[in-house]
Amino acid sequence: MDRRHGTEGKYGIAGGQLVSKESERNLNIARDLCQRRKPNEAVPYIMKALEDPHNLDAAIELAFVAPTPKDCVQVLEEAARRGKKILLEEWLGPKAFDDDGEFVGNYWALLETRPYMRVLQAIARMTFETGQYTKSTKTQIEMLRLCPGDNLAVRKNLGSALIRDGRYADALYFAQAWLHDVFVTAPVRGGTLFKEPSKDTLSDEQEAKFSTYCCGELIHTAALASFKLFGDCEQSRQYLRIASKANPHILLRILGKIRRPDEINRLPRTINGPEDAHDYLWLSQDLWMEDSVWEWANNNPDARQVILKNCSRPGCRVREADIAQFKRCSACHLVSYCDPQCQRAHWSEHKKACKEHQAIKAATKAFSLGKPVAKDAIIMAATDFTPNGIVTTVPKRKKT
């Protein structure tokens, strides 16, 4: 969640305790310029924001306009050292990072720690992008140690980094820890107390539950890691079957051999929607395109049956013969048709739902960027839970 939509949006960065209002104002201007793809215009505001050494978020913005990835990582690592020093010396005290202290395990609930956690998140992302997978996994594991509740969704990325680092057993254990515990609470240390993964399969009841709702990225991690460890076994097939139902957008692109995304999708998202699929594929699609992995997935009849689509026009009984054969509605991507004639025939019925979906996406995008939404847009709210209560932010409406 954008910090401007939660507690920090109301009280200021780190609850308004560490960063001056002038520094935050300059940072917000810089962020808006970067979102509009005007990084050169943003740099002077970033430098003004950095006059307050406590503004770690400004360092993140500076890192992502740095000329090279190496420069970016250097800026972020320096910000992490500075942030750690601030927490140790100015705010939380000498046990700020000790497992037996009062803070580790609750970092996101402490507003003062959030800028530091965002720096770690940026390091994890940039080191992954530059192929430094060992450093990326180490950073993500530290984030889960500090905040096992995982408010920054590390669990969606760590499995892919572990697999790229050749740690298949750890990736499978991590996915299993979250899949089994997520309906109750977050696993201990965010699932990073690595042990031997289970070779067992899920019960029919568990499979049905996970197929209805589980994190698509995690179940795909489980399927891929299980296959890498144990080959084409009942466990890997079961995980793949569940994955095809949890987020079919992922396997659709893999088996359809659709090109891997070039960058992360920064748009707002629904759970297991196409945006989540986009980001997972950016992380891992090439791993699935290895010949042995792709053939294994493509030859799984249960997964293929989920991915193959029926024509969305009522009364049409045509079903895809090949993955991604039908064309989707280009506006909403919610429906697919066997030919243009069926699409035209269904438009009068589909039009209302299509327009509503586009309006929701437009309003959600505007809200995520901190911009006003249309007067007749749906009501949205971002809720941020803290020990002192709940802060809810609703979108601003356009003036009439």
Short mmCIF file of N, CA, C and O in Angstrom, two decimals, residues 230-343:
data_model
loop_
_atom_site.label_atom_id
_atom_site.label_comp_id
_atom_site.label_asym_id
_atom_site.label_seq_id
_atom_site.Cartn_x
_atom_site.Cartn_y
_atom_site.Cartn_z
N PHE A 230 11.74 -33.45 -6.80
CA PHE A 230 11.23 -34.82 -6.82
C PHE A 230 10.78 -35.29 -8.19
O PHE A 230 10.37 -36.44 -8.35
N GLY A 231 10.83 -34.40 -9.19
CA GLY A 231 10.40 -34.78 -10.53
C GLY A 231 8.88 -34.83 -10.66
O GLY A 231 8.14 -34.24 -9.86
N ASP A 232 8.40 -35.55 -11.65
CA ASP A 232 6.97 -35.65 -11.93
C ASP A 232 6.32 -36.62 -10.95
O ASP A 232 6.05 -37.78 -11.27
N CYS A 233 6.07 -36.15 -9.75
CA CYS A 233 5.48 -36.98 -8.69
C CYS A 233 4.06 -36.50 -8.40
O CYS A 233 3.60 -35.47 -8.91
N GLU A 234 3.38 -37.23 -7.54
CA GLU A 234 1.99 -36.87 -7.23
C GLU A 234 1.92 -35.50 -6.56
O GLU A 234 1.00 -34.72 -6.80
N GLN A 235 2.91 -35.17 -5.72
CA GLN A 235 2.90 -33.87 -5.05
C GLN A 235 3.03 -32.72 -6.05
O GLN A 235 2.26 -31.76 -6.00
N SER A 236 4.02 -32.82 -6.95
CA SER A 236 4.22 -31.73 -7.90
C SER A 236 3.02 -31.60 -8.83
O SER A 236 2.61 -30.48 -9.17
N ARG A 237 2.42 -32.72 -9.21
CA ARG A 237 1.23 -32.65 -10.06
C ARG A 237 0.06 -32.02 -9.32
O ARG A 237 -0.71 -31.24 -9.89
N GLN A 238 -0.09 -32.36 -8.04
CA GLN A 238 -1.18 -31.76 -7.26
C GLN A 238 -1.00 -30.26 -7.11
O GLN A 238 -1.94 -29.48 -7.28
N TYR A 239 0.22 -29.84 -6.80
CA TYR A 239 0.47 -28.40 -6.67
C TYR A 239 0.19 -27.68 -7.99
O TYR A 239 -0.37 -26.58 -8.01
N LEU A 240 0.59 -28.30 -9.10
CA LEU A 240 0.34 -27.67 -10.40
C LEU A 240 -1.16 -27.58 -10.68
O LEU A 240 -1.65 -26.58 -11.21
N ARG A 241 -1.88 -28.61 -10.31
CA ARG A 241 -3.33 -28.62 -10.51
C ARG A 241 -3.98 -27.48 -9.71
O ARG A 241 -4.86 -26.77 -10.22
N ILE A 242 -3.55 -27.32 -8.46
CA ILE A 242 -4.09 -26.24 -7.63
C ILE A 242 -3.70 -24.89 -8.21
O ILE A 242 -4.51 -23.95 -8.27
N ALA A 243 -2.45 -24.77 -8.66
CA ALA A 243 -1.96 -23.50 -9.21
C ALA A 243 -2.78 -23.06 -10.41
O ALA A 243 -3.09 -21.88 -10.57
N SER A 244 -3.17 -24.01 -11.25
CA SER A 244 -3.94 -23.66 -12.45
C SER A 244 -5.30 -23.09 -12.10
O SER A 244 -5.86 -22.29 -12.87
N LYS A 245 -5.82 -23.46 -10.93
CA LYS A 245 -7.12 -22.94 -10.49
C LYS A 245 -6.98 -21.65 -9.68
O LYS A 245 -7.81 -20.76 -9.78
N ALA A 246 -5.91 -21.58 -8.88
CA ALA A 246 -5.73 -20.41 -8.01
C ALA A 246 -5.51 -19.14 -8.81
O ALA A 246 -6.09 -18.09 -8.52
N ASN A 247 -4.63 -19.22 -9.83
CA ASN A 247 -4.41 -18.07 -10.71
C ASN A 247 -4.14 -18.58 -12.12
O ASN A 247 -2.99 -18.75 -12.51
N PRO A 248 -5.19 -18.82 -12.88
CA PRO A 248 -5.02 -19.38 -14.23
C PRO A 248 -4.29 -18.45 -15.19
O PRO A 248 -3.80 -18.89 -16.23
N HIS A 249 -4.20 -17.16 -14.85
CA HIS A 249 -3.51 -16.21 -15.74
C HIS A 249 -2.03 -16.58 -15.91
O HIS A 249 -1.43 -16.26 -16.93
N ILE A 250 -1.45 -17.24 -14.90
CA ILE A 250 -0.02 -17.54 -14.95
C ILE A 250 0.26 -18.65 -15.95
O ILE A 250 1.06 -18.50 -16.89
N LEU A 251 -0.39 -19.80 -15.77
CA LEU A 251 -0.15 -20.92 -16.68
C LEU A 251 -0.62 -20.62 -18.09
O LEU A 251 -0.07 -21.13 -19.07
N LEU A 252 -1.66 -19.79 -18.20
CA LEU A 252 -2.14 -19.41 -19.53
C LEU A 252 -1.01 -18.79 -20.35
O LEU A 252 -0.82 -19.13 -21.51
N ARG A 253 -0.26 -17.90 -19.73
CA ARG A 253 0.83 -17.24 -20.45
C ARG A 253 2.02 -18.17 -20.64
O ARG A 253 2.70 -18.11 -21.67
N ILE A 254 2.27 -19.03 -19.67
CA ILE A 254 3.39 -19.96 -19.79
C ILE A 254 3.13 -20.98 -20.91
O ILE A 254 3.93 -21.14 -21.83
N LEU A 255 1.99 -21.66 -20.84
CA LEU A 255 1.71 -22.70 -21.82
C LEU A 255 1.38 -22.11 -23.19
O LEU A 255 1.57 -22.76 -24.21
N GLY A 256 0.88 -20.86 -23.20
CA GLY A 256 0.64 -20.19 -24.46
C GLY A 256 1.89 -19.58 -25.06
O GLY A 256 1.84 -19.01 -26.15
N LYS A 257 3.02 -19.71 -24.34
CA LYS A 257 4.32 -19.17 -24.77
C LYS A 257 4.23 -17.69 -25.12
O LYS A 257 4.80 -17.21 -26.10
N ILE A 258 3.50 -16.98 -24.27
CA ILE A 258 3.39 -15.53 -24.42
C ILE A 258 4.64 -14.89 -23.82
O ILE A 258 5.14 -15.32 -22.79
N ARG A 259 5.13 -13.85 -24.43
CA ARG A 259 6.41 -13.25 -24.04
C ARG A 259 6.43 -12.81 -22.59
O ARG A 259 5.45 -12.27 -22.07
N ARG A 260 7.56 -13.05 -21.94
CA ARG A 260 7.73 -12.66 -20.54
C ARG A 260 7.64 -11.14 -20.40
O ARG A 260 8.18 -10.41 -21.23
N PRO A 261 6.97 -10.64 -19.36
CA PRO A 261 6.90 -9.18 -19.14
C PRO A 261 8.29 -8.57 -19.00
O PRO A 261 9.22 -9.20 -18.49
N ASP A 262 8.43 -7.33 -19.44
CA ASP A 262 9.72 -6.65 -19.40
C ASP A 262 10.01 -6.01 -18.05
O ASP A 262 11.17 -5.76 -17.71
N GLU A 263 8.97 -5.72 -17.27
CA GLU A 263 9.17 -5.06 -15.99
C GLU A 263 7.99 -5.35 -15.08
O GLU A 263 6.96 -5.88 -15.52
N ILE A 264 8.14 -5.00 -13.82
CA ILE A 264 7.08 -5.20 -12.83
C ILE A 264 5.89 -4.31 -13.18
O ILE A 264 6.04 -3.19 -13.67
N ASN A 265 4.69 -4.82 -12.93
CA ASN A 265 3.46 -4.07 -13.13
C ASN A 265 3.17 -3.28 -11.85
O ASN A 265 2.97 -3.88 -10.79
N ARG A 266 3.12 -1.97 -11.94
CA ARG A 266 2.91 -1.15 -10.74
C ARG A 266 1.44 -0.77 -10.54
O ARG A 266 1.12 0.03 -9.67
N LEU A 267 0.56 -1.36 -11.32
CA LEU A 267 -0.85 -1.04 -11.21
C LEU A 267 -1.47 -1.72 -9.98
O LEU A 267 -0.99 -2.75 -9.52
N PRO A 268 -2.54 -1.15 -9.43
CA PRO A 268 -3.25 -1.81 -8.33
C PRO A 268 -3.80 -3.15 -8.81
O PRO A 268 -3.97 -3.38 -10.00
N ARG A 269 -4.13 -4.00 -7.86
CA ARG A 269 -4.47 -5.36 -8.23
C ARG A 269 -5.50 -5.99 -7.32
O ARG A 269 -5.74 -5.52 -6.20
N THR A 270 -6.12 -7.04 -7.82
CA THR A 270 -6.94 -7.90 -7.00
C THR A 270 -6.16 -9.19 -6.76
O THR A 270 -5.25 -9.54 -7.53
N ILE A 271 -6.48 -9.90 -5.69
CA ILE A 271 -5.76 -11.13 -5.36
C ILE A 271 -5.89 -12.13 -6.50
O ILE A 271 -6.98 -12.41 -6.99
N ASN A 272 -4.75 -12.67 -6.92
CA ASN A 272 -4.69 -13.67 -7.99
C ASN A 272 -5.27 -13.16 -9.31
O ASN A 272 -5.78 -13.95 -10.11
N GLY A 273 -5.16 -11.87 -9.54
CA GLY A 273 -5.62 -11.30 -10.80
C GLY A 273 -4.49 -11.25 -11.81
O GLY A 273 -3.36 -11.72 -11.57
N PRO A 274 -4.74 -10.67 -12.98
CA PRO A 274 -3.72 -10.62 -14.03
C PRO A 274 -2.50 -9.79 -13.64
O PRO A 274 -1.40 -10.05 -14.13
N GLU A 275 -2.67 -8.80 -12.75
CA GLU A 275 -1.51 -8.01 -12.33
C GLU A 275 -0.55 -8.85 -11.47
O GLU A 275 0.67 -8.77 -11.62
N ASP A 276 -1.12 -9.65 -10.55
CA ASP A 276 -0.28 -10.57 -9.77
C ASP A 276 0.43 -11.55 -10.69
O ASP A 276 1.61 -11.86 -10.51
N ALA A 277 -0.30 -12.06 -11.69
CA ALA A 277 0.30 -12.99 -12.65
C ALA A 277 1.45 -12.32 -13.40
O ALA A 277 2.51 -12.92 -13.60
N HIS A 278 1.23 -11.08 -13.82
CA HIS A 278 2.26 -10.33 -14.54
C HIS A 278 3.55 -10.27 -13.73
O HIS A 278 4.64 -10.54 -14.26
N ASP A 279 3.44 -9.91 -12.45
CA ASP A 279 4.63 -9.77 -11.62
C ASP A 279 5.32 -11.11 -11.38
O ASP A 279 6.55 -11.20 -11.39
N TYR A 280 4.54 -12.17 -11.15
CA TYR A 280 5.15 -13.48 -10.95
C TYR A 280 5.88 -13.92 -12.22
O TYR A 280 6.98 -14.48 -12.15
N LEU A 281 5.28 -13.67 -13.36
CA LEU A 281 5.91 -14.06 -14.61
C LEU A 281 7.18 -13.26 -14.87
O LEU A 281 8.15 -13.78 -15.43
N TRP A 282 7.19 -12.00 -14.46
CA TRP A 282 8.42 -11.22 -14.56
C TRP A 282 9.52 -11.86 -13.70
O TRP A 282 10.69 -11.92 -14.10
N LEU A 283 9.13 -12.38 -12.55
CA LEU A 283 10.09 -13.01 -11.65
C LEU A 283 10.56 -14.37 -12.16
O LEU A 283 11.73 -14.71 -12.01
N SER A 284 9.65 -15.15 -12.76
CA SER A 284 9.92 -16.58 -12.91
C SER A 284 9.58 -17.21 -14.24
O SER A 284 9.81 -18.41 -14.41
N GLN A 285 9.03 -16.48 -15.20
CA GLN A 285 8.55 -17.16 -16.40
C GLN A 285 9.64 -17.94 -17.12
O GLN A 285 9.41 -19.05 -17.60
N ASP A 286 10.85 -17.40 -17.18
CA ASP A 286 11.91 -18.12 -17.89
C ASP A 286 12.26 -19.44 -17.22
O ASP A 286 12.69 -20.39 -17.89
N LEU A 287 12.04 -19.54 -15.90
CA LEU A 287 12.26 -20.81 -15.21
C LEU A 287 11.26 -21.87 -15.68
O LEU A 287 11.59 -23.05 -15.79
N TRP A 288 10.05 -21.44 -15.95
CA TRP A 288 9.00 -22.35 -16.42
C TRP A 288 9.17 -22.69 -17.90
O TRP A 288 8.62 -23.68 -18.37
N MET A 289 9.92 -21.87 -18.62
CA MET A 289 10.09 -22.12 -20.05
C MET A 289 11.24 -23.08 -20.35
O MET A 289 11.47 -23.42 -21.52
N GLU A 290 11.99 -23.53 -19.33
CA GLU A 290 12.97 -24.59 -19.55
C GLU A 290 12.25 -25.80 -20.14
O GLU A 290 11.13 -26.14 -19.73
N ASP A 291 12.88 -26.46 -21.08
CA ASP A 291 12.20 -27.52 -21.83
C ASP A 291 11.55 -28.56 -20.93
O ASP A 291 10.38 -28.92 -21.12
N SER A 292 12.29 -29.07 -19.95
CA SER A 292 11.75 -30.14 -19.10
C SER A 292 10.57 -29.65 -18.27
O SER A 292 9.59 -30.38 -18.08
N VAL A 293 10.67 -28.42 -17.77
CA VAL A 293 9.59 -27.87 -16.93
C VAL A 293 8.36 -27.60 -17.79
O VAL A 293 7.23 -27.96 -17.41
N TRP A 294 8.55 -26.97 -18.94
CA TRP A 294 7.41 -26.63 -19.80
C TRP A 294 6.70 -27.89 -20.28
O TRP A 294 5.45 -27.95 -20.27
N GLU A 295 7.43 -28.90 -20.68
CA GLU A 295 6.82 -30.15 -21.14
C GLU A 295 6.04 -30.81 -20.02
O GLU A 295 4.94 -31.33 -20.24
N TRP A 296 6.60 -30.77 -18.83
CA TRP A 296 5.89 -31.36 -17.68
C TRP A 296 4.57 -30.64 -17.44
O TRP A 296 3.52 -31.27 -17.27
N ALA A 297 4.60 -29.31 -17.42
CA ALA A 297 3.37 -28.55 -17.18
C ALA A 297 2.38 -28.72 -18.33
O ALA A 297 1.18 -28.89 -18.11
N ASN A 298 2.87 -28.68 -19.54
CA ASN A 298 1.99 -28.78 -20.71
C ASN A 298 1.33 -30.14 -20.82
O ASN A 298 0.23 -30.26 -21.38
N ASN A 299 1.97 -31.18 -20.29
CA ASN A 299 1.42 -32.53 -20.38
C ASN A 299 0.55 -32.90 -19.18
O ASN A 299 0.12 -34.06 -19.07
N ASN A 300 0.31 -31.93 -18.30
CA ASN A 300 -0.57 -32.19 -17.16
C ASN A 300 -2.02 -31.96 -17.60
O ASN A 300 -2.43 -30.81 -17.81
N PRO A 301 -2.82 -33.02 -17.76
CA PRO A 301 -4.16 -32.85 -18.32
C PRO A 301 -5.09 -32.03 -17.44
O PRO A 301 -5.94 -31.29 -17.93
N ASP A 302 -4.93 -32.14 -16.12
CA ASP A 302 -5.80 -31.38 -15.21
C ASP A 302 -5.56 -29.89 -15.35
O ASP A 302 -6.50 -29.09 -15.36
N ALA A 303 -4.28 -29.50 -15.42
CA ALA A 303 -3.97 -28.07 -15.56
C ALA A 303 -4.45 -27.55 -16.91
O ALA A 303 -5.02 -26.46 -16.99
N ARG A 304 -4.24 -28.31 -17.96
CA ARG A 304 -4.67 -27.87 -19.30
C ARG A 304 -6.18 -27.65 -19.36
O ARG A 304 -6.66 -26.70 -19.97
N GLN A 305 -6.94 -28.52 -18.71
CA GLN A 305 -8.39 -28.39 -18.77
C GLN A 305 -8.88 -27.12 -18.09
O GLN A 305 -9.90 -26.55 -18.48
N VAL A 306 -8.16 -26.68 -17.07
CA VAL A 306 -8.54 -25.44 -16.40
C VAL A 306 -8.22 -24.24 -17.29
O VAL A 306 -8.98 -23.28 -17.36
N ILE A 307 -7.09 -24.30 -17.99
CA ILE A 307 -6.62 -23.18 -18.77
C ILE A 307 -7.40 -23.01 -20.07
O ILE A 307 -7.66 -21.89 -20.53
N LEU A 308 -7.81 -24.11 -20.69
CA LEU A 308 -8.57 -24.03 -21.94
C LEU A 308 -9.91 -23.35 -21.68
O LEU A 308 -10.62 -23.68 -20.74
N LYS A 309 -10.28 -22.41 -22.53
CA LYS A 309 -11.47 -21.59 -22.30
C LYS A 309 -12.61 -21.98 -23.23
O LYS A 309 -12.40 -22.43 -24.36
N ASN A 310 -13.82 -21.74 -22.74
CA ASN A 310 -15.02 -21.81 -23.57
C ASN A 310 -15.33 -20.42 -24.11
O ASN A 310 -15.00 -19.41 -23.47
N CYS A 311 -15.94 -20.36 -25.25
CA CYS A 311 -16.37 -19.07 -25.78
C CYS A 311 -17.36 -18.43 -24.81
O CYS A 311 -18.25 -19.10 -24.26
N SER A 312 -17.21 -17.14 -24.56
CA SER A 312 -18.03 -16.45 -23.56
C SER A 312 -19.43 -16.10 -24.04
O SER A 312 -20.28 -15.68 -23.23
N ARG A 313 -19.71 -16.26 -25.34
CA ARG A 313 -21.08 -15.97 -25.79
C ARG A 313 -22.01 -17.08 -25.36
O ARG A 313 -21.78 -18.25 -25.69
N PRO A 314 -23.05 -16.76 -24.59
CA PRO A 314 -24.00 -17.79 -24.18
C PRO A 314 -24.57 -18.53 -25.39
O PRO A 314 -24.93 -17.92 -26.39
N GLY A 315 -24.61 -19.82 -25.27
CA GLY A 315 -25.14 -20.63 -26.36
C GLY A 315 -24.08 -21.17 -27.29
O GLY A 315 -24.32 -22.14 -28.02
N CYS A 316 -22.90 -20.55 -27.29
CA CYS A 316 -21.81 -21.06 -28.13
C CYS A 316 -21.09 -22.17 -27.35
O CYS A 316 -20.67 -21.97 -26.21
N ARG A 317 -20.92 -23.30 -27.96
CA ARG A 317 -20.32 -24.45 -27.28
C ARG A 317 -18.87 -24.68 -27.68
O ARG A 317 -18.28 -25.71 -27.34
N VAL A 318 -18.28 -23.76 -28.41
CA VAL A 318 -16.92 -23.96 -28.89
C VAL A 318 -15.93 -23.80 -27.72
O VAL A 318 -16.04 -22.89 -26.91
N ARG A 319 -14.98 -24.73 -27.66
CA ARG A 319 -13.94 -24.71 -26.63
C ARG A 319 -12.57 -24.69 -27.32
O ARG A 319 -12.39 -25.24 -28.40
N GLU A 320 -11.62 -24.02 -26.67
CA GLU A 320 -10.28 -23.94 -27.25
C GLU A 320 -9.68 -25.33 -27.47
O GLU A 320 -9.84 -26.22 -26.62
N ALA A 321 -9.00 -25.48 -28.56
CA ALA A 321 -8.22 -26.70 -28.79
C ALA A 321 -6.78 -26.51 -28.32
O ALA A 321 -6.11 -27.48 -27.95
N ASP A 322 -6.31 -25.27 -28.34
CA ASP A 322 -4.96 -24.94 -27.91
C ASP A 322 -5.00 -23.81 -26.89
O ASP A 322 -5.92 -22.99 -26.88
N ILE A 323 -3.99 -23.76 -26.04
CA ILE A 323 -3.88 -22.72 -25.02
C ILE A 323 -3.79 -21.35 -25.69
O ILE A 323 -3.07 -21.16 -26.67
N ALA A 324 -4.55 -20.38 -25.15
CA ALA A 324 -4.54 -18.99 -25.62
C ALA A 324 -4.99 -18.86 -27.08
O ALA A 324 -4.61 -17.93 -27.77
N GLN A 325 -5.84 -19.77 -27.52
CA GLN A 325 -6.33 -19.72 -28.90
C GLN A 325 -7.33 -18.59 -29.09
O GLN A 325 -7.29 -17.86 -30.09
N PHE A 326 -8.26 -18.41 -28.12
CA PHE A 326 -9.28 -17.39 -28.25
C PHE A 326 -8.73 -16.01 -27.92
O PHE A 326 -7.81 -15.87 -27.11
N LYS A 327 -9.32 -15.00 -28.53
CA LYS A 327 -8.95 -13.61 -28.26
C LYS A 327 -9.82 -13.07 -27.12
O LYS A 327 -11.04 -13.27 -27.10
N ARG A 328 -9.17 -12.36 -26.18
CA ARG A 328 -9.91 -11.75 -25.07
C ARG A 328 -10.45 -10.39 -25.47
O ARG A 328 -9.94 -9.76 -26.40
N CYS A 329 -11.46 -9.94 -24.74
CA CYS A 329 -11.93 -8.56 -24.89
C CYS A 329 -10.76 -7.64 -24.56
O CYS A 329 -10.18 -7.73 -23.47
N SER A 330 -10.39 -6.77 -25.47
CA SER A 330 -9.20 -5.93 -25.28
C SER A 330 -9.40 -4.87 -24.21
O SER A 330 -8.43 -4.33 -23.70
N ALA A 331 -10.65 -4.60 -23.85
CA ALA A 331 -10.92 -3.55 -22.87
C ALA A 331 -10.85 -4.06 -21.44
O ALA A 331 -10.24 -3.44 -20.57
N CYS A 332 -11.47 -5.20 -21.16
CA CYS A 332 -11.54 -5.70 -19.79
C CYS A 332 -10.75 -6.97 -19.55
O CYS A 332 -10.44 -7.32 -18.41
N HIS A 333 -10.48 -7.73 -20.61
CA HIS A 333 -9.73 -9.00 -20.51
C HIS A 333 -10.47 -10.04 -19.67
O HIS A 333 -9.85 -11.01 -19.21
N LEU A 334 -11.76 -9.88 -19.49
CA LEU A 334 -12.52 -10.80 -18.64
C LEU A 334 -13.20 -11.91 -19.44
O LEU A 334 -13.54 -12.95 -18.87
N VAL A 335 -13.41 -11.70 -20.71
CA VAL A 335 -14.13 -12.68 -21.51
C VAL A 335 -13.33 -13.00 -22.77
O VAL A 335 -12.48 -12.20 -23.20
N SER A 336 -13.60 -14.17 -23.35
CA SER A 336 -12.88 -14.62 -24.55
C SER A 336 -13.87 -15.16 -25.56
O SER A 336 -14.93 -15.71 -25.19
N TYR A 337 -13.53 -15.04 -26.84
CA TYR A 337 -14.46 -15.44 -27.89
C TYR A 337 -13.74 -16.27 -28.95
O TYR A 337 -12.56 -16.07 -29.25
N CYS A 338 -14.51 -17.18 -29.53
CA CYS A 338 -13.94 -18.08 -30.53
C CYS A 338 -13.74 -17.36 -31.86
O CYS A 338 -12.87 -17.75 -32.66
N ASP A 339 -14.53 -16.32 -32.12
CA ASP A 339 -14.35 -15.57 -33.36
C ASP A 339 -14.99 -14.18 -33.22
O ASP A 339 -15.75 -13.93 -32.25
N PRO A 340 -14.72 -13.25 -34.12
CA PRO A 340 -15.27 -11.89 -34.02
C PRO A 340 -16.79 -11.86 -34.06
O PRO A 340 -17.41 -10.96 -33.47
N GLN A 341 -17.42 -12.81 -34.75
CA GLN A 341 -18.87 -12.82 -34.84
C GLN A 341 -19.50 -13.04 -33.46
O GLN A 341 -20.48 -12.37 -33.09
N CYS A 342 -18.93 -13.96 -32.67
CA CYS A 342 -19.45 -14.19 -31.32
C CYS A 342 -19.21 -12.96 -30.43
O CYS A 342 -20.06 -12.61 -29.60
N GLN A 343 -18.09 -12.30 -30.61
CA GLN A 343 -17.80 -11.11 -29.81
C GLN A 343 -18.81 -10.00 -30.11
O GLN A 343 -19.34 -9.36 -29.18
#
